[in-house]
Structures are given as C-alpha cells and as structure tokens.
mmCIF file with all atom_site columns, C-alpha atoms in Angstrom:
data_model
loop_
_atom_site.group_PDB
_atom_site.id
_atom_site.type_symbol
_atom_site.label_atom_id
_atom_site.label_alt_id
_atom_site.label_comp_id
_atom_site.label_asym_id
_atom_site.label_entity_id
_atom_site.label_seq_id
_atom_site.pdbx_PDB_ins_code
_atom_site.Cartn_x
_atom_site.Cartn_y
_atom_site.Cartn_z
_atom_site.occupancy
_atom_site.B_iso_or_equiv
_atom_site.pdbx_formal_charge
_atom_site.auth_seq_id
_atom_site.auth_comp_id
_atom_site.auth_asym_id
_atom_site.auth_atom_id
_atom_site.pdbx_PDB_model_num
ATOM 1   C CA . MET V 1 1   ? 0.000   0.000  0.000  1.00 46.00 ? 1   MET V CA 1
ATOM 2   C CA . LYS V 1 2   ? 1.300   3.416  -0.942 1.00 56.00 ? 2   LYS V CA 1
ATOM 3   C CA . PRO V 1 3   ? 1.731   5.841  1.961  1.00 62.00 ? 3   PRO V CA 1
ATOM 4   C CA . ASN V 1 4   ? -0.803  8.663  2.220  1.00 87.00 ? 4   ASN V CA 1
ATOM 5   C CA . LEU V 1 5   ? 1.904   10.974 3.545  1.00 93.00 ? 5   LEU V CA 1
ATOM 6   C CA . VAL V 1 6   ? 5.389   11.521 2.166  1.00 94.00 ? 6   VAL V CA 1
ATOM 7   C CA . LEU V 1 7   ? 7.841   13.746 4.008  1.00 96.00 ? 7   LEU V CA 1
ATOM 8   C CA . SER V 1 8   ? 10.800  15.207 2.133  1.00 97.00 ? 8   SER V CA 1
ATOM 9   C CA . VAL V 1 9   ? 14.280  15.316 3.618  1.00 96.00 ? 9   VAL V CA 1
ATOM 10  C CA . ARG V 1 10  ? 14.250  19.115 3.271  1.00 97.00 ? 10  ARG V CA 1
ATOM 11  C CA . ALA V 1 11  ? 11.085  19.499 5.333  1.00 98.00 ? 11  ALA V CA 1
ATOM 12  C CA . TYR V 1 12  ? 12.133  16.986 7.978  1.00 97.00 ? 12  TYR V CA 1
ATOM 13  C CA . GLY V 1 13  ? 15.598  18.471 8.217  1.00 97.00 ? 13  GLY V CA 1
ATOM 14  C CA . LYS V 1 14  ? 14.348  21.986 8.878  1.00 98.00 ? 14  LYS V CA 1
ATOM 15  C CA . ILE V 1 15  ? 11.971  20.776 11.584 1.00 98.00 ? 15  ILE V CA 1
ATOM 16  C CA . ILE V 1 16  ? 14.722  18.891 13.401 1.00 98.00 ? 16  ILE V CA 1
ATOM 17  C CA . LEU V 1 17  ? 17.342  21.627 12.963 1.00 98.00 ? 17  LEU V CA 1
ATOM 18  C CA . HIS V 1 18  ? 14.860  24.193 14.300 1.00 98.00 ? 18  HIS V CA 1
ATOM 19  C CA . ALA V 1 19  ? 14.366  22.046 17.404 1.00 98.00 ? 19  ALA V CA 1
ATOM 20  C CA . CYS V 1 20  ? 18.148  21.620 17.749 1.00 97.00 ? 20  CYS V CA 1
ATOM 21  C CA . LYS V 1 21  ? 18.814  25.349 17.558 1.00 98.00 ? 21  LYS V CA 1
ATOM 22  C CA . TYR V 1 22  ? 16.466  26.052 20.465 1.00 97.00 ? 22  TYR V CA 1
ATOM 23  C CA . PRO V 1 23  ? 16.554  22.854 22.549 1.00 95.00 ? 23  PRO V CA 1
ATOM 24  C CA . HIS V 1 24  ? 15.147  24.445 25.712 1.00 94.00 ? 24  HIS V CA 1
ATOM 25  C CA . LYS V 1 25  ? 12.311  26.338 24.018 1.00 96.00 ? 25  LYS V CA 1
ATOM 26  C CA . ALA V 1 26  ? 9.072   25.512 22.272 1.00 97.00 ? 26  ALA V CA 1
ATOM 27  C CA . ILE V 1 27  ? 9.335   26.021 18.505 1.00 98.00 ? 27  ILE V CA 1
ATOM 28  C CA . CYS V 1 28  ? 6.872   25.907 15.641 1.00 98.00 ? 28  CYS V CA 1
ATOM 29  C CA . GLY V 1 29  ? 6.466   26.313 11.913 1.00 98.00 ? 29  GLY V CA 1
ATOM 30  C CA . VAL V 1 30  ? 4.348   25.369 8.919  1.00 98.00 ? 30  VAL V CA 1
ATOM 31  C CA . LEU V 1 31  ? 4.580   22.597 6.371  1.00 98.00 ? 31  LEU V CA 1
ATOM 32  C CA . LEU V 1 32  ? 4.430   23.266 2.642  1.00 98.00 ? 32  LEU V CA 1
ATOM 33  C CA . GLY V 1 33  ? 3.468   20.782 -0.007 1.00 98.00 ? 33  GLY V CA 1
ATOM 34  C CA . SER V 1 34  ? 0.818   19.471 -2.352 1.00 96.00 ? 34  SER V CA 1
ATOM 35  C CA . GLU V 1 35  ? -1.728  16.688 -2.610 1.00 93.00 ? 35  GLU V CA 1
ATOM 36  C CA . ALA V 1 36  ? -2.569  14.237 -5.378 1.00 89.00 ? 36  ALA V CA 1
ATOM 37  C CA . GLY V 1 37  ? -4.664  11.090 -5.288 1.00 87.00 ? 37  GLY V CA 1
ATOM 38  C CA . GLY V 1 38  ? -5.218  11.383 -1.556 1.00 83.00 ? 38  GLY V CA 1
ATOM 39  C CA . ARG V 1 39  ? -1.485  11.522 -0.828 1.00 89.00 ? 39  ARG V CA 1
ATOM 40  C CA . VAL V 1 40  ? 0.014   14.578 0.840  1.00 93.00 ? 40  VAL V CA 1
ATOM 41  C CA . ASP V 1 41  ? 3.585   15.392 -0.175 1.00 96.00 ? 41  ASP V CA 1
ATOM 42  C CA . VAL V 1 42  ? 5.243   17.577 2.465  1.00 97.00 ? 42  VAL V CA 1
ATOM 43  C CA . ARG V 1 43  ? 8.023   19.173 0.448  1.00 97.00 ? 43  ARG V CA 1
ATOM 44  C CA . ASP V 1 44  ? 9.273   21.979 2.682  1.00 98.00 ? 44  ASP V CA 1
ATOM 45  C CA . ALA V 1 45  ? 8.973   23.484 6.147  1.00 98.00 ? 45  ALA V CA 1
ATOM 46  C CA . VAL V 1 46  ? 9.109   27.115 7.231  1.00 98.00 ? 46  VAL V CA 1
ATOM 47  C CA . PRO V 1 47  ? 10.365  27.748 10.775 1.00 98.00 ? 47  PRO V CA 1
ATOM 48  C CA . PHE V 1 48  ? 8.160   30.312 12.515 1.00 98.00 ? 48  PHE V CA 1
ATOM 49  C CA . PHE V 1 49  ? 8.884   31.056 16.163 1.00 98.00 ? 49  PHE V CA 1
ATOM 50  C CA . HIS V 1 50  ? 10.900  30.218 19.256 1.00 97.00 ? 50  HIS V CA 1
ATOM 51  C CA . LEU V 1 51  ? 10.175  33.240 21.462 1.00 95.00 ? 51  LEU V CA 1
ATOM 52  C CA . GLY V 1 52  ? 6.398   33.090 21.695 1.00 89.00 ? 52  GLY V CA 1
ATOM 53  C CA . LEU V 1 53  ? 4.155   30.647 19.842 1.00 87.00 ? 53  LEU V CA 1
ATOM 54  C CA . GLY V 1 54  ? 0.773   32.151 20.629 1.00 82.00 ? 54  GLY V CA 1
ATOM 55  C CA . LEU V 1 55  ? 1.189   35.740 19.415 1.00 86.00 ? 55  LEU V CA 1
ATOM 56  C CA . ALA V 1 56  ? -1.587  36.271 16.867 1.00 90.00 ? 56  ALA V CA 1
ATOM 57  C CA . PRO V 1 57  ? -0.189  39.397 15.109 1.00 93.00 ? 57  PRO V CA 1
ATOM 58  C CA . MET V 1 58  ? 3.172   37.724 14.524 1.00 95.00 ? 58  MET V CA 1
ATOM 59  C CA . LEU V 1 59  ? 1.485   34.545 13.293 1.00 96.00 ? 59  LEU V CA 1
ATOM 60  C CA . GLU V 1 60  ? -0.708  36.466 10.859 1.00 95.00 ? 60  GLU V CA 1
ATOM 61  C CA . ALA V 1 61  ? 2.282   38.376 9.497  1.00 96.00 ? 61  ALA V CA 1
ATOM 62  C CA . ALA V 1 62  ? 4.268   35.177 8.988  1.00 97.00 ? 62  ALA V CA 1
ATOM 63  C CA . LEU V 1 63  ? 1.342   33.359 7.359  1.00 97.00 ? 63  LEU V CA 1
ATOM 64  C CA . PHE V 1 64  ? 0.807   36.271 4.980  1.00 97.00 ? 64  PHE V CA 1
ATOM 65  C CA . GLN V 1 65  ? 4.417   36.139 3.758  1.00 97.00 ? 65  GLN V CA 1
ATOM 66  C CA . VAL V 1 66  ? 4.341   32.365 3.389  1.00 98.00 ? 66  VAL V CA 1
ATOM 67  C CA . ASP V 1 67  ? 1.043   32.542 1.461  1.00 97.00 ? 67  ASP V CA 1
ATOM 68  C CA . GLU V 1 68  ? 2.670   35.007 -0.933 1.00 96.00 ? 68  GLU V CA 1
ATOM 69  C CA . PHE V 1 69  ? 5.609   32.642 -1.386 1.00 97.00 ? 69  PHE V CA 1
ATOM 70  C CA . CYS V 1 70  ? 3.311   29.657 -1.977 1.00 97.00 ? 70  CYS V CA 1
ATOM 71  C CA . SER V 1 71  ? 1.304   31.484 -4.633 1.00 94.00 ? 71  SER V CA 1
ATOM 72  C CA . SER V 1 72  ? 4.433   31.799 -6.767 1.00 93.00 ? 72  SER V CA 1
ATOM 73  C CA . SER V 1 73  ? 5.911   28.359 -6.114 1.00 93.00 ? 73  SER V CA 1
ATOM 74  C CA . ASP V 1 74  ? 3.065   25.871 -6.687 1.00 92.00 ? 74  ASP V CA 1
ATOM 75  C CA . LEU V 1 75  ? 2.936   24.982 -2.979 1.00 97.00 ? 75  LEU V CA 1
ATOM 76  C CA . SER V 1 76  ? 0.287   25.202 -0.264 1.00 97.00 ? 76  SER V CA 1
ATOM 77  C CA . ILE V 1 77  ? 0.366   25.294 3.517  1.00 98.00 ? 77  ILE V CA 1
ATOM 78  C CA . VAL V 1 78  ? -0.537  21.673 4.279  1.00 97.00 ? 78  VAL V CA 1
ATOM 79  C CA . GLY V 1 79  ? 0.254   21.452 7.984  1.00 97.00 ? 79  GLY V CA 1
ATOM 80  C CA . TYR V 1 80  ? 1.846   22.742 11.143 1.00 98.00 ? 80  TYR V CA 1
ATOM 81  C CA . TYR V 1 81  ? 4.689   21.492 13.324 1.00 98.00 ? 81  TYR V CA 1
ATOM 82  C CA . GLN V 1 82  ? 5.585   22.155 16.929 1.00 98.00 ? 82  GLN V CA 1
ATOM 83  C CA . ALA V 1 83  ? 8.073   21.023 19.556 1.00 98.00 ? 83  ALA V CA 1
ATOM 84  C CA . ASN V 1 84  ? 7.144   21.584 23.171 1.00 97.00 ? 84  ASN V CA 1
ATOM 85  C CA . GLU V 1 85  ? 9.517   22.985 25.755 1.00 96.00 ? 85  GLU V CA 1
ATOM 86  C CA . LEU V 1 86  ? 9.565   19.916 28.023 1.00 95.00 ? 86  LEU V CA 1
ATOM 87  C CA . LEU V 1 87  ? 11.540  16.858 26.914 1.00 93.00 ? 87  LEU V CA 1
ATOM 88  C CA . ASP V 1 88  ? 8.811   14.361 27.823 1.00 92.00 ? 88  ASP V CA 1
ATOM 89  C CA . ASN V 1 89  ? 5.895   16.309 26.346 1.00 95.00 ? 89  ASN V CA 1
ATOM 90  C CA . SER V 1 90  ? 5.033   15.704 22.703 1.00 95.00 ? 90  SER V CA 1
ATOM 91  C CA . LEU V 1 91  ? 1.270   16.189 22.957 1.00 97.00 ? 91  LEU V CA 1
ATOM 92  C CA . PRO V 1 92  ? -0.491  18.952 20.996 1.00 97.00 ? 92  PRO V CA 1
ATOM 93  C CA . ASP V 1 93  ? -1.380  21.893 23.248 1.00 97.00 ? 93  ASP V CA 1
ATOM 94  C CA . SER V 1 94  ? -4.072  24.512 22.694 1.00 96.00 ? 94  SER V CA 1
ATOM 95  C CA . ILE V 1 95  ? -1.773  26.584 20.447 1.00 97.00 ? 95  ILE V CA 1
ATOM 96  C CA . ALA V 1 96  ? -0.931  23.625 18.201 1.00 97.00 ? 96  ALA V CA 1
ATOM 97  C CA . VAL V 1 97  ? -4.590  22.668 17.883 1.00 97.00 ? 97  VAL V CA 1
ATOM 98  C CA . ARG V 1 98  ? -5.708  26.247 17.203 1.00 96.00 ? 98  ARG V CA 1
ATOM 99  C CA . VAL V 1 99  ? -3.166  26.838 14.425 1.00 97.00 ? 99  VAL V CA 1
ATOM 100 C CA . ALA V 1 100 ? -3.660  23.385 12.918 1.00 97.00 ? 100 ALA V CA 1
ATOM 101 C CA . ASP V 1 101 ? -7.429  23.955 12.921 1.00 97.00 ? 101 ASP V CA 1
ATOM 102 C CA . LYS V 1 102 ? -6.916  27.230 11.068 1.00 96.00 ? 102 LYS V CA 1
ATOM 103 C CA . ILE V 1 103 ? -4.808  25.484 8.420  1.00 97.00 ? 103 ILE V CA 1
ATOM 104 C CA . GLN V 1 104 ? -7.274  22.598 8.178  1.00 96.00 ? 104 GLN V CA 1
ATOM 105 C CA . GLU V 1 105 ? -10.082 25.021 7.357  1.00 96.00 ? 105 GLU V CA 1
ATOM 106 C CA . ASN V 1 106 ? -8.272  25.778 4.087  1.00 94.00 ? 106 ASN V CA 1
ATOM 107 C CA . TRP V 1 107 ? -6.639  22.361 3.574  1.00 94.00 ? 107 TRP V CA 1
ATOM 108 C CA . PRO V 1 108 ? -8.979  19.560 4.757  1.00 93.00 ? 108 PRO V CA 1
ATOM 109 C CA . ASN V 1 109 ? -6.274  16.872 4.627  1.00 93.00 ? 109 ASN V CA 1
ATOM 110 C CA . ALA V 1 110 ? -3.859  18.943 6.730  1.00 95.00 ? 110 ALA V CA 1
ATOM 111 C CA . CYS V 1 111 ? -1.442  17.277 9.139  1.00 96.00 ? 111 CYS V CA 1
ATOM 112 C CA . LEU V 1 112 ? -0.033  18.240 12.516 1.00 97.00 ? 112 LEU V CA 1
ATOM 113 C CA . PHE V 1 113 ? 3.516   17.178 13.393 1.00 97.00 ? 113 PHE V CA 1
ATOM 114 C CA . MET V 1 114 ? 4.596   17.085 17.026 1.00 97.00 ? 114 MET V CA 1
ATOM 115 C CA . VAL V 1 115 ? 8.336   16.682 17.572 1.00 97.00 ? 115 VAL V CA 1
ATOM 116 C CA . ASP V 1 116 ? 9.310   13.799 19.848 1.00 96.00 ? 116 ASP V CA 1
ATOM 117 C CA . ASN V 1 117 ? 12.128  15.546 21.689 1.00 96.00 ? 117 ASN V CA 1
ATOM 118 C CA . LYS V 1 118 ? 13.502  12.290 23.077 1.00 95.00 ? 118 LYS V CA 1
ATOM 119 C CA . LYS V 1 119 ? 14.204  11.082 19.526 1.00 95.00 ? 119 LYS V CA 1
ATOM 120 C CA . VAL V 1 120 ? 15.983  14.253 18.409 1.00 96.00 ? 120 VAL V CA 1
ATOM 121 C CA . SER V 1 121 ? 19.401  12.668 18.693 1.00 94.00 ? 121 SER V CA 1
ATOM 122 C CA . ILE V 1 122 ? 22.427  12.072 16.501 1.00 94.00 ? 122 ILE V CA 1
ATOM 123 C CA . ALA V 1 123 ? 22.285  8.410  17.509 1.00 91.00 ? 123 ALA V CA 1
ATOM 124 C CA . SER V 1 124 ? 18.600  7.840  16.693 1.00 89.00 ? 124 SER V CA 1
ATOM 125 C CA . ASP V 1 125 ? 17.396  6.171  13.490 1.00 91.00 ? 125 ASP V CA 1
ATOM 126 C CA . ASP V 1 126 ? 13.734  6.737  14.364 1.00 91.00 ? 126 ASP V CA 1
ATOM 127 C CA . LEU V 1 127 ? 11.412  9.361  12.961 1.00 94.00 ? 127 LEU V CA 1
ATOM 128 C CA . ALA V 1 128 ? 11.407  12.170 15.528 1.00 95.00 ? 128 ALA V CA 1
ATOM 129 C CA . VAL V 1 129 ? 7.924   13.471 14.740 1.00 96.00 ? 129 VAL V CA 1
ATOM 130 C CA . LYS V 1 130 ? 4.476   12.185 15.629 1.00 95.00 ? 130 LYS V CA 1
ATOM 131 C CA . VAL V 1 131 ? 1.862   12.747 12.937 1.00 95.00 ? 131 VAL V CA 1
ATOM 132 C CA . TYR V 1 132 ? -1.701  13.781 13.730 1.00 96.00 ? 132 TYR V CA 1
ATOM 133 C CA . LYS V 1 133 ? -4.648  13.947 11.331 1.00 95.00 ? 133 LYS V CA 1
ATOM 134 C CA . VAL V 1 134 ? -8.270  14.931 11.930 1.00 95.00 ? 134 VAL V CA 1
ATOM 135 C CA . HIS V 1 135 ? -10.595 11.991 12.572 1.00 93.00 ? 135 HIS V CA 1
ATOM 136 C CA . ASP V 1 136 ? -14.153 12.463 13.808 1.00 92.00 ? 136 ASP V CA 1
ATOM 137 C CA . GLY V 1 137 ? -13.515 16.154 14.325 1.00 92.00 ? 137 GLY V CA 1
ATOM 138 C CA . LYS V 1 138 ? -10.445 15.735 16.555 1.00 95.00 ? 138 LYS V CA 1
ATOM 139 C CA . TRP V 1 139 ? -6.693  15.615 15.997 1.00 97.00 ? 139 TRP V CA 1
ATOM 140 C CA . ARG V 1 140 ? -5.631  12.009 16.497 1.00 96.00 ? 140 ARG V CA 1
ATOM 141 C CA . ILE V 1 141 ? -2.214  10.406 16.213 1.00 95.00 ? 141 ILE V CA 1
ATOM 142 C CA . THR V 1 142 ? -1.614  8.216  13.154 1.00 92.00 ? 142 THR V CA 1
ATOM 143 C CA . GLU V 1 143 ? 0.759   5.342  12.546 1.00 83.00 ? 143 GLU V CA 1
ATOM 144 C CA . ALA V 1 144 ? 3.701   7.166  11.018 1.00 73.00 ? 144 ALA V CA 1
ATOM 145 C CA . THR V 1 145 ? 7.162   5.602  10.862 1.00 71.00 ? 145 THR V CA 1
ATOM 146 C CA . VAL V 1 146 ? 10.412  6.418  9.163  1.00 70.00 ? 146 VAL V CA 1
ATOM 147 C CA . SER V 1 147 ? 8.960   4.747  6.040  1.00 75.00 ? 147 SER V CA 1
ATOM 148 C CA . CYS V 1 148 ? 6.981   7.937  5.306  1.00 92.00 ? 148 CYS V CA 1
ATOM 149 C CA . LEU V 1 149 ? 10.264  9.851  5.029  1.00 93.00 ? 149 LEU V CA 1
ATOM 150 C CA . GLU V 1 150 ? 11.830  9.946  1.580  1.00 93.00 ? 150 GLU V CA 1
ATOM 151 C CA . GLY V 1 151 ? 14.923  7.785  1.787  1.00 91.00 ? 151 GLY V CA 1
ATOM 152 C CA . GLY V 1 152 ? 13.927  6.238  5.117  1.00 92.00 ? 152 GLY V CA 1
ATOM 153 C CA . VAL V 1 153 ? 16.704  5.634  7.644  1.00 92.00 ? 153 VAL V CA 1
ATOM 154 C CA . LYS V 1 154 ? 19.343  7.030  5.278  1.00 93.00 ? 154 LYS V CA 1
ATOM 155 C CA . SER V 1 155 ? 17.578  10.384 5.358  1.00 94.00 ? 155 SER V CA 1
ATOM 156 C CA . VAL V 1 156 ? 17.499  10.337 9.165  1.00 94.00 ? 156 VAL V CA 1
ATOM 157 C CA . GLN V 1 157 ? 21.251  9.749  9.056  1.00 94.00 ? 157 GLN V CA 1
ATOM 158 C CA . ILE V 1 158 ? 21.688  12.701 6.690  1.00 95.00 ? 158 ILE V CA 1
ATOM 159 C CA . ILE V 1 159 ? 19.985  14.984 9.194  1.00 96.00 ? 159 ILE V CA 1
ATOM 160 C CA . SER V 1 160 ? 22.076  13.468 11.998 1.00 96.00 ? 160 SER V CA 1
ATOM 161 C CA . SER V 1 161 ? 25.165  14.410 10.011 1.00 95.00 ? 161 SER V CA 1
ATOM 162 C CA . LEU V 1 162 ? 23.935  18.007 9.724  1.00 97.00 ? 162 LEU V CA 1
ATOM 163 C CA . MET V 1 163 ? 23.294  18.039 13.463 1.00 97.00 ? 163 MET V CA 1
ATOM 164 C CA . GLN V 1 164 ? 26.889  16.962 14.026 1.00 96.00 ? 164 GLN V CA 1
ATOM 165 C CA . GLN V 1 165 ? 28.042  19.776 11.730 1.00 95.00 ? 165 GLN V CA 1
ATOM 166 C CA . LYS V 1 166 ? 25.912  22.199 13.792 1.00 97.00 ? 166 LYS V CA 1
ATOM 167 C CA . ALA V 1 167 ? 24.107  23.305 10.646 1.00 97.00 ? 167 ALA V CA 1
ATOM 168 C CA . TYR V 1 168 ? 21.236  24.446 12.871 1.00 98.00 ? 168 TYR V CA 1
ATOM 169 C CA . GLN V 1 169 ? 23.274  27.508 13.837 1.00 97.00 ? 169 GLN V CA 1
ATOM 170 C CA . SER V 1 170 ? 22.502  29.098 10.465 1.00 97.00 ? 170 SER V CA 1
ATOM 171 C CA . LEU V 1 171 ? 18.789  28.253 10.429 1.00 98.00 ? 171 LEU V CA 1
ATOM 172 C CA . VAL V 1 172 ? 16.498  31.298 10.284 1.00 98.00 ? 172 VAL V CA 1
ATOM 173 C CA . ASP V 1 173 ? 12.984  31.423 11.703 1.00 98.00 ? 173 ASP V CA 1
ATOM 174 C CA . PHE V 1 174 ? 10.513  34.306 11.589 1.00 98.00 ? 174 PHE V CA 1
ATOM 175 C CA . ASP V 1 175 ? 11.584  35.570 15.008 1.00 98.00 ? 175 ASP V CA 1
ATOM 176 C CA . ASN V 1 176 ? 15.072  36.001 13.531 1.00 98.00 ? 176 ASN V CA 1
ATOM 177 C CA . HIS V 1 177 ? 13.656  37.532 10.352 1.00 98.00 ? 177 HIS V CA 1
ATOM 178 C CA . PHE V 1 178 ? 11.505  40.057 12.198 1.00 97.00 ? 178 PHE V CA 1
ATOM 179 C CA . ASP V 1 179 ? 14.587  41.129 14.167 1.00 97.00 ? 179 ASP V CA 1
ATOM 180 C CA . ASP V 1 180 ? 16.615  41.524 10.962 1.00 98.00 ? 180 ASP V CA 1
ATOM 181 C CA . ILE V 1 181 ? 14.721  41.375 7.664  1.00 96.00 ? 181 ILE V CA 1
ATOM 182 C CA . ARG V 1 182 ? 17.962  40.618 5.818  1.00 97.00 ? 182 ARG V CA 1
ATOM 183 C CA . LEU V 1 183 ? 17.775  37.094 7.266  1.00 98.00 ? 183 LEU V CA 1
ATOM 184 C CA . ASP V 1 184 ? 15.943  34.829 4.825  1.00 98.00 ? 184 ASP V CA 1
ATOM 185 C CA . TRP V 1 185 ? 13.257  32.597 6.391  1.00 98.00 ? 185 TRP V CA 1
ATOM 186 C CA . ARG V 1 186 ? 13.326  30.427 3.262  1.00 98.00 ? 186 ARG V CA 1
ATOM 187 C CA . ASN V 1 187 ? 16.740  29.183 4.440  1.00 98.00 ? 187 ASN V CA 1
ATOM 188 C CA . PRO V 1 188 ? 18.516  28.766 1.105  1.00 97.00 ? 188 PRO V CA 1
ATOM 189 C CA . SER V 1 189 ? 21.768  27.849 2.854  1.00 96.00 ? 189 SER V CA 1
ATOM 190 C CA . ILE V 1 190 ? 20.075  25.021 4.752  1.00 97.00 ? 190 ILE V CA 1
ATOM 191 C CA . ASN V 1 191 ? 18.421  23.858 1.519  1.00 97.00 ? 191 ASN V CA 1
ATOM 192 C CA . SER V 1 192 ? 21.833  23.676 -0.137 1.00 96.00 ? 192 SER V CA 1
ATOM 193 C CA . LEU V 1 193 ? 23.414  21.801 2.771  1.00 95.00 ? 193 LEU V CA 1
ATOM 194 C CA . ILE V 1 194 ? 20.664  19.181 2.670  1.00 95.00 ? 194 ILE V CA 1
ATOM 195 C CA . GLU V 1 195 ? 20.895  18.821 -1.100 1.00 93.00 ? 195 GLU V CA 1
ATOM 196 C CA . LEU V 1 196 ? 24.668  18.362 -0.878 1.00 91.00 ? 196 LEU V CA 1
ATOM 197 C CA . GLU V 1 197 ? 24.139  15.420 1.463  1.00 89.00 ? 197 GLU V CA 1
ATOM 198 C CA . LEU V 1 198 ? 21.765  13.669 -0.947 1.00 86.00 ? 198 LEU V CA 1
ATOM 199 C CA . PRO V 1 199 ? 23.410  11.174 -3.314 1.00 74.00 ? 199 PRO V CA 1
ATOM 200 C CA . GLY V 1 200 ? 23.471  12.370 -6.900 1.00 63.00 ? 200 GLY V CA 1
ATOM 201 C CA . SER V 1 201 ? 21.889  15.745 -6.146 1.00 58.00 ? 201 SER V CA 1
ATOM 202 C CA . ALA V 1 202 ? 23.155  19.172 -7.130 1.00 50.00 ? 202 ALA V CA 1
ATOM 203 C CA . PRO V 1 203 ? 22.979  21.928 -4.516 1.00 47.00 ? 203 PRO V CA 1
ATOM 204 C CA . SER V 1 204 ? 19.823  24.048 -4.559 1.00 48.00 ? 204 SER V CA 1
ATOM 205 C CA . THR V 1 205 ? 19.666  27.818 -4.165 1.00 48.00 ? 205 THR V CA 1
ATOM 206 C CA . ALA V 1 206 ? 15.885  27.935 -3.813 1.00 52.00 ? 206 ALA V CA 1
#
C-alpha cells in the first residue's frame, strides 16, 4: 500500500534543525506541499517562532508572507509542526490545535507534526515526529514511521550528520527575520546543505 503521507528530507531536516537550535524552548512552523490522489507530499517546512508561539499578530504576518511565497511556487500550507519545551511532552497543546485547525479550514487533509524531543538525537534512526490527522472532528495520532520519510533511515542519518556539523546555527525562523529582515526565512543555505548530502543531487539555491 502506498503511503498517504510523504515527508521530504528538506522538510524533515528543517523541523529537526529548528528544534536543535532552540533545545530548551518551544518552537513551531508550517509545512508546505501538495496533494494528489489522496497523498500529501510535504516538500518543505518554514520555521516560525521560538520566542512566543501564541502571538496572533506575529502569526498572521508570517502566514501572509508564506502565502505570498506559496502562490508563486506551486505549494500550499498543508500542515503545522511544533516542539514543546519539556523533553517528555510531545502532545499537541491549545496553540498547536488552534493553528492546525486554522490550516485545516483551508486544507482539509492537513497534518499536525509534534516533535518527539527524546528522539531528536544524533544516535537515533527513528522518525522524531508524531503525525496527527483529523478523525471524527479531533486531531488524532496516526501510525507514522520512518517509512513515510523519503529515503527512510538514510535520510534520518543525513539529518544526523547536519546536526553533528551544527548546521542548525545558520537556520532562520521568523523571530530572527523580524529582528533583521535581511535574514531569509526560506533558508537557502540550509536547503543547499541538505541537497549536498543527498546522493546524486546538485545543490539548490531555492
């Protein structure tokens, strides 16, 4: 059976690097992708915040810019991701549910990724996100394993390599961008680093 969710290395890498950059803080962002034949392809992730996840004006401003980007790149906002502050807590809180609900209003097959902080490790070969989808009107966890990640375990190892290189130090989220608009929330340097790690791929500047 074909998976109904495929997660690109680029999207997964940005989620994990965002969590690595701010290991003692809650972080969040949105997932970009497309859907065909009932399958959601999560192709990219945009890191949003690490200072305050529930600030509506900041969220609206970030969503507006990402919507503009999506309109010119054949992508849509297909989900939301979040890592909680506490190591042992990977459950969606009221902020995660509220933002995911907002996205789901426009994208019915939206997904919610919660980072499993205990699996964000150089030594782990497991998928470090838990995937939630709406069933019977509520966000419920789904059976998602590393098989939904393009490249499987090898892709997890690629991100582990970037963690070892401390690539997360150059990752830009919207908190960084709002402090200095010269910082690019699209993270072209991170995109290129991930592409360089992929066998047979040329570096991307997008």
